[in-house]
PDB file of C-alpha atoms and ligand atoms in Angstrom:
ATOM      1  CA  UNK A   1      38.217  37.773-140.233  1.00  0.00           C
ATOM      2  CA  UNK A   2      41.896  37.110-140.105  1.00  0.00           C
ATOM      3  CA  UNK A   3      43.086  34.684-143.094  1.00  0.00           C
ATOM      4  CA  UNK A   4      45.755  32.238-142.587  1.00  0.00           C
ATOM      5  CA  UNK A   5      49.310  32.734-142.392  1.00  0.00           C
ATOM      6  CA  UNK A   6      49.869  28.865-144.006  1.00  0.00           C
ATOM      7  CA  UNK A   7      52.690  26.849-143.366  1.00  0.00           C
ATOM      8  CA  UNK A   8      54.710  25.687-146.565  1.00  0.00           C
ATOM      9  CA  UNK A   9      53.207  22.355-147.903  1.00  0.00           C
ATOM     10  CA  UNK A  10      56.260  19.848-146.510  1.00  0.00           C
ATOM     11  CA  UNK A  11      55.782  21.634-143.063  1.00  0.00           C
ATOM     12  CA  UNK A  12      52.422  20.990-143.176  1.00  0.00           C
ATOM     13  CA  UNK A  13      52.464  17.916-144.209  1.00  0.00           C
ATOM     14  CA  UNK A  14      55.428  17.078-141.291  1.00  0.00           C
ATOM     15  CA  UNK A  15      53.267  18.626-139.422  1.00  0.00           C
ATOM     16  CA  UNK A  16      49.896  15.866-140.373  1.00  0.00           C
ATOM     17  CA  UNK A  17      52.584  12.657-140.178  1.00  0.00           C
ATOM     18  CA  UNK A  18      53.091  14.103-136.713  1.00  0.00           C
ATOM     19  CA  UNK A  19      49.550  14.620-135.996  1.00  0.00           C
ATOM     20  CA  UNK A  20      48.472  10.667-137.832  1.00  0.00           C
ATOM     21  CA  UNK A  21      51.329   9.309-135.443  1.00  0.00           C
ATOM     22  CA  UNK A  22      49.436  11.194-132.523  1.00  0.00           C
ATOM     23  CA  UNK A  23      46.512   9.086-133.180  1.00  0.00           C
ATOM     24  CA  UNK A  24      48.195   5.740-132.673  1.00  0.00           C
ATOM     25  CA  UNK A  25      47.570   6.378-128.538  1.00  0.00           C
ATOM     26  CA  UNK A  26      43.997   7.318-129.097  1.00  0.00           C
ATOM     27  CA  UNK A  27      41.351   5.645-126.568  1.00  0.00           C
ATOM     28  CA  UNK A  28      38.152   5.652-128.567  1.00  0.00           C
ATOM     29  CA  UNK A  29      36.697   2.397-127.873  1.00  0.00           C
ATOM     30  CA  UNK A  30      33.155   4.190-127.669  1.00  0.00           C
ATOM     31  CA  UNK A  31      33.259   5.488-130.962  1.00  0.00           C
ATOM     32  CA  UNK A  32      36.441   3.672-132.311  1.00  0.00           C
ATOM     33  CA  UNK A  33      36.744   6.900-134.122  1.00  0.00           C
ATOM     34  CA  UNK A  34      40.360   7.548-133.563  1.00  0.00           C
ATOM     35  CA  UNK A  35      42.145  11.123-133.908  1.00  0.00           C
ATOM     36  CA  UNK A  36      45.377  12.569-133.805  1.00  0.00           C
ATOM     37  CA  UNK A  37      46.806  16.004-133.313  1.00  0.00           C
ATOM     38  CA  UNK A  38      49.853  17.424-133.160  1.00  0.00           C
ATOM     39  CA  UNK A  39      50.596  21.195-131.493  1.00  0.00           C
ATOM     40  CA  UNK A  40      53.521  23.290-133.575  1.00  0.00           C
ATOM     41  CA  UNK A  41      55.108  25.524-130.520  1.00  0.00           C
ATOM     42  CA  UNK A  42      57.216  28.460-131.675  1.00  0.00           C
ATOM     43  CA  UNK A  43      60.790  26.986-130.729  1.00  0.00           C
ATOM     44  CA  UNK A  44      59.919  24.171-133.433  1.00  0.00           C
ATOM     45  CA  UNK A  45      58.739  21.652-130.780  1.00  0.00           C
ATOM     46  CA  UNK A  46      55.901  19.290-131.808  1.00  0.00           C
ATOM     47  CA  UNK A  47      53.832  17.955-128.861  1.00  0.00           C
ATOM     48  CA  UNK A  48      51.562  15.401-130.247  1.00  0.00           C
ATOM     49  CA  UNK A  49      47.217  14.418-128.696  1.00  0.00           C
ATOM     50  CA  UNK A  50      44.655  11.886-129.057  1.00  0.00           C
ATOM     51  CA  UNK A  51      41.626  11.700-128.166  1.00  0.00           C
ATOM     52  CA  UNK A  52      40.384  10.129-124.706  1.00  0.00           C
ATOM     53  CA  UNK A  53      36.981   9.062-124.473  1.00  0.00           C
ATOM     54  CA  UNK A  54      34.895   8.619-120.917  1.00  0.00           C
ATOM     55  CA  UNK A  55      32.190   6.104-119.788  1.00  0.00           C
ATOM     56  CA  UNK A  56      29.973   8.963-120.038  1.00  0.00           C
ATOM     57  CA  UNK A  57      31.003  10.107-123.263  1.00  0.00           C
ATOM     58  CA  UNK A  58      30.503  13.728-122.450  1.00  0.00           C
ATOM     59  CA  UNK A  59      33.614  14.107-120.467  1.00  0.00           C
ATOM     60  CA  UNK A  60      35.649  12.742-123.813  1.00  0.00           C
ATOM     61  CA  UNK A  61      38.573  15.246-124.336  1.00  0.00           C
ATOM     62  CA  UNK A  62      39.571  15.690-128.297  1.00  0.00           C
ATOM     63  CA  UNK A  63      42.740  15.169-129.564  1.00  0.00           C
ATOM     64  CA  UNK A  64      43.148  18.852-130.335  1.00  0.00           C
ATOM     65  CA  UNK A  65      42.736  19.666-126.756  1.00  0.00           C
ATOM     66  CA  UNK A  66      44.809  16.783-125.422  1.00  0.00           C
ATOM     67  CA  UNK A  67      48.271  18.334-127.605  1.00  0.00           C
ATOM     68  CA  UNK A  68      47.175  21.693-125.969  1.00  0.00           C
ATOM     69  CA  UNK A  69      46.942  20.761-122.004  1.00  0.00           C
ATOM     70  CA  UNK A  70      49.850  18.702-122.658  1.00  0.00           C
ATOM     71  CA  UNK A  71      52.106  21.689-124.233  1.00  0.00           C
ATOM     72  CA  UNK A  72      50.910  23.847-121.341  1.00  0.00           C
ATOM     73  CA  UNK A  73      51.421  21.115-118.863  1.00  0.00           C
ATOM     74  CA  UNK A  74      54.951  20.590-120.392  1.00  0.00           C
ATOM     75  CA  UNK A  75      55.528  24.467-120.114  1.00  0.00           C
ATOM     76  CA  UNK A  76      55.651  24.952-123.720  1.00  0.00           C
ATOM     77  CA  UNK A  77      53.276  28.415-124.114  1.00  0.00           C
ATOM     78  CA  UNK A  78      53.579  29.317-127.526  1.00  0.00           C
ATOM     79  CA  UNK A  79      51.599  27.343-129.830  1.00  0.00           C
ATOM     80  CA  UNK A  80      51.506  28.574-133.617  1.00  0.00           C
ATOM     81  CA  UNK A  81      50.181  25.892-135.689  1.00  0.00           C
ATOM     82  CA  UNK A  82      48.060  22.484-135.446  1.00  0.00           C
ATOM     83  CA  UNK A  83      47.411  19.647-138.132  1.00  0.00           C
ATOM     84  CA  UNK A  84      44.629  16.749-137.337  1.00  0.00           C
ATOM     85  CA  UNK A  85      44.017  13.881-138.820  1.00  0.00           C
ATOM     86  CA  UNK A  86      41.349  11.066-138.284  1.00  0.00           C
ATOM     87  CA  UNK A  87      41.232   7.602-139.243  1.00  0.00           C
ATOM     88  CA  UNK A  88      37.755   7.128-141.817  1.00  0.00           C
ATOM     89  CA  UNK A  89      35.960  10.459-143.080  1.00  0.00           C
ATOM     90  CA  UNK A  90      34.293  10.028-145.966  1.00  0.00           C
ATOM     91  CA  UNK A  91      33.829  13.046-148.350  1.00  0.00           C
ATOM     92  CA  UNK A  92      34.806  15.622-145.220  1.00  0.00           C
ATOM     93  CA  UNK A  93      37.754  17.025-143.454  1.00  0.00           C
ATOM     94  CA  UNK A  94      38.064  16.735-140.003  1.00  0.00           C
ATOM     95  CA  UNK A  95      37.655  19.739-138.859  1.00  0.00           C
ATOM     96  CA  UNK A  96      37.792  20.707-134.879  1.00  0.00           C
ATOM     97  CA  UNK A  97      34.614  21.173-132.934  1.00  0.00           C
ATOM     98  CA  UNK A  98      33.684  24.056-131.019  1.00  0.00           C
ATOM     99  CA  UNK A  99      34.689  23.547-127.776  1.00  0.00           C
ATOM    100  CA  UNK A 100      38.676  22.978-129.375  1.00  0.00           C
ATOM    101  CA  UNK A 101      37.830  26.145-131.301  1.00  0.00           C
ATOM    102  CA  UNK A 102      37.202  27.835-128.320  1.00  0.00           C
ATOM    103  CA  UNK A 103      40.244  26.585-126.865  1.00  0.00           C
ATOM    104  CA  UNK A 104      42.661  27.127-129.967  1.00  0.00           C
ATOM    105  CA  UNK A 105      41.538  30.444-130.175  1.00  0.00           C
ATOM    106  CA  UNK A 106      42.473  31.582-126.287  1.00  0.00           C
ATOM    107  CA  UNK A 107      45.944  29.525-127.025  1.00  0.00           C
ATOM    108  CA  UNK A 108      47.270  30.381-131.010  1.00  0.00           C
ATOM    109  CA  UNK A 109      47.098  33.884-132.855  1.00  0.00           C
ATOM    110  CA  UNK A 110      43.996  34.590-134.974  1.00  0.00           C
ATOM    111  CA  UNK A 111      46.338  33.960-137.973  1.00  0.00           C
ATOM    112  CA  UNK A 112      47.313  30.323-137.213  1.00  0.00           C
ATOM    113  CA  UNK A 113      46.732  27.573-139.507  1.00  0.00           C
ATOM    114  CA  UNK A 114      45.203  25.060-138.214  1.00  0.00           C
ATOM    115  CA  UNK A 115      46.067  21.943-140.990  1.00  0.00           C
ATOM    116  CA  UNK A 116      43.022  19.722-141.875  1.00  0.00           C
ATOM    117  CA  UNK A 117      43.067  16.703-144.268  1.00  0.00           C
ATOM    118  CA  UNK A 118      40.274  16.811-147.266  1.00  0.00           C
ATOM    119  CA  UNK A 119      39.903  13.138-146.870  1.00  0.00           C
ATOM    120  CA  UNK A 120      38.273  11.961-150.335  1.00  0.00           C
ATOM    121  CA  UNK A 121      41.603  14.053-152.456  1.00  0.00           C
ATOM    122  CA  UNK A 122      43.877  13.668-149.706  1.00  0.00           C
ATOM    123  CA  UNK A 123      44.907  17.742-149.896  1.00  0.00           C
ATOM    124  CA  UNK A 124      45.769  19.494-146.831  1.00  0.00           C
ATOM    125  CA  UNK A 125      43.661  22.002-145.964  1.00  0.00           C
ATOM    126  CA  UNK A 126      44.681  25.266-144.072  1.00  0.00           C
ATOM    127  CA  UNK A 127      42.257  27.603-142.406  1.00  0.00           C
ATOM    128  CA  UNK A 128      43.228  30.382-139.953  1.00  0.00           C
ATOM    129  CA  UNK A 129      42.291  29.614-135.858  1.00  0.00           C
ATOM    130  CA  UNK A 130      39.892  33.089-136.446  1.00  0.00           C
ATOM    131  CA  UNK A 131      38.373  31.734-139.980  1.00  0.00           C
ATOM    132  CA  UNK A 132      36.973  28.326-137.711  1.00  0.00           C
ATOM    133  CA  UNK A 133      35.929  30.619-134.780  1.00  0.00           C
ATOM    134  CA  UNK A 134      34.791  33.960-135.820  1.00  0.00           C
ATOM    135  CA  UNK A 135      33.372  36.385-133.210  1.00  0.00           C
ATOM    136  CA  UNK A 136      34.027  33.570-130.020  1.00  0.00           C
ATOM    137  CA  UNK A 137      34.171  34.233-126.351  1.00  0.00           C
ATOM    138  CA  UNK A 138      36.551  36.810-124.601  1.00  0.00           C
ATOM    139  CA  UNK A 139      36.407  37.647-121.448  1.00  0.00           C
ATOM    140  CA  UNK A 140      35.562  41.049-121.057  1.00  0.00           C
ATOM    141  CA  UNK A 141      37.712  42.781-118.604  1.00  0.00           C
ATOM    142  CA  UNK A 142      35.860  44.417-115.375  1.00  0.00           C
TER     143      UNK A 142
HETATM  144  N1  THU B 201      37.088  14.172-131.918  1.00  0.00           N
HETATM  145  C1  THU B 201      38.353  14.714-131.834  1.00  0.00           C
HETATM  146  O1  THU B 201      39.207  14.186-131.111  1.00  0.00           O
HETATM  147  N2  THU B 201      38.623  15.823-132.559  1.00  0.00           N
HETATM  148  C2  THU B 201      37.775  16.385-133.464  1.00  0.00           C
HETATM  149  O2  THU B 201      38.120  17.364-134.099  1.00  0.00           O
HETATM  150  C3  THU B 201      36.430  15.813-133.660  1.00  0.00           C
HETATM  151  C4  THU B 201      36.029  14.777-132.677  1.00  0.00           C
HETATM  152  C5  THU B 201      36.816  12.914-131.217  1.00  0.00           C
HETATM  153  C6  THU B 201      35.921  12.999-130.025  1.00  0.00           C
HETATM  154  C7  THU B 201      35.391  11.576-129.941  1.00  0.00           C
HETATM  155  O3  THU B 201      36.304  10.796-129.204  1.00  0.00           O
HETATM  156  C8  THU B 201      35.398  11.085-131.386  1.00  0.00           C
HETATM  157  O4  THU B 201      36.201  12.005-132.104  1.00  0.00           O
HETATM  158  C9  THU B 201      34.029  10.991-132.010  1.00  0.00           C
HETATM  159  O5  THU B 201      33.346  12.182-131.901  1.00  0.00           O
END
């Protein structure tokens, strides 16, 4: 499995006051579980997401993928980092789920850290997009 390329600790920690900003637009009134992300492209751009619930809660978009349809939407195409941060953890990181897994992994290079906040100490975590999704879905060509 590919290990993480990390970003320096002020970076990444730029990078998690970008993504705790993101948050601040978040529509979670289902869960009132509020996330931010924010999407590090390669020409130093930071395009923040939040997440956006639905009335039938399945449809609810992440924040992680909200920062990536908006990049791609905005014609930015090179993502190679992303920090999230959520309001109340206790004793966990938040860490993204699988479907944003999926999604980072078909967007960002195996190596790139994805920034997560150990939420009891505070400390940034960094684990590489391939470390959170070993062995995921590729298309095979035909
Ligand atoms: N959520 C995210 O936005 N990102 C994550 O990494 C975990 C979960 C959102 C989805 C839902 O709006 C709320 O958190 C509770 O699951």
């Amino acid at each position: 499995v590919t290990s993480v390329v990390p970003l320096p600790a002020n970076q990444a920690q730029a990078l998690m006051d970008q993504a705790e900003a993101g948050a601040y637009h978040s529509f979670s009134p289902y869960s009132q579980f509020a996330v931010g992300a924010a999407l590090l492209m390669q020409d130093g751009t930071v395009i923040p997401g939040c997440n956006v619930e639905n009335a039938s809660y399945g449809l609810t978009l992440c924040a992680e993928r909200t920062a990536l349809v908006s990049a791609i939407s905005q014609g930015h195409r090179q993502p190679v980092a992303i920090a999230v941060w959520a309001q109340i953890t206790p004793h966990h990181a938040i860490t993204p789920c699988g479907a944003c897994r999926q999604m980072l992994s078909e967007w960002l290079p195996p190596s790139a850290p994805v920034v997560m906040r150990h939420l009891t100490t505070g400390e940034l975590v960094q684990r590489s997009v391939a470390e959170l999704l070993p062995h995921g879905f590729v298309l095979p060509s035909i």
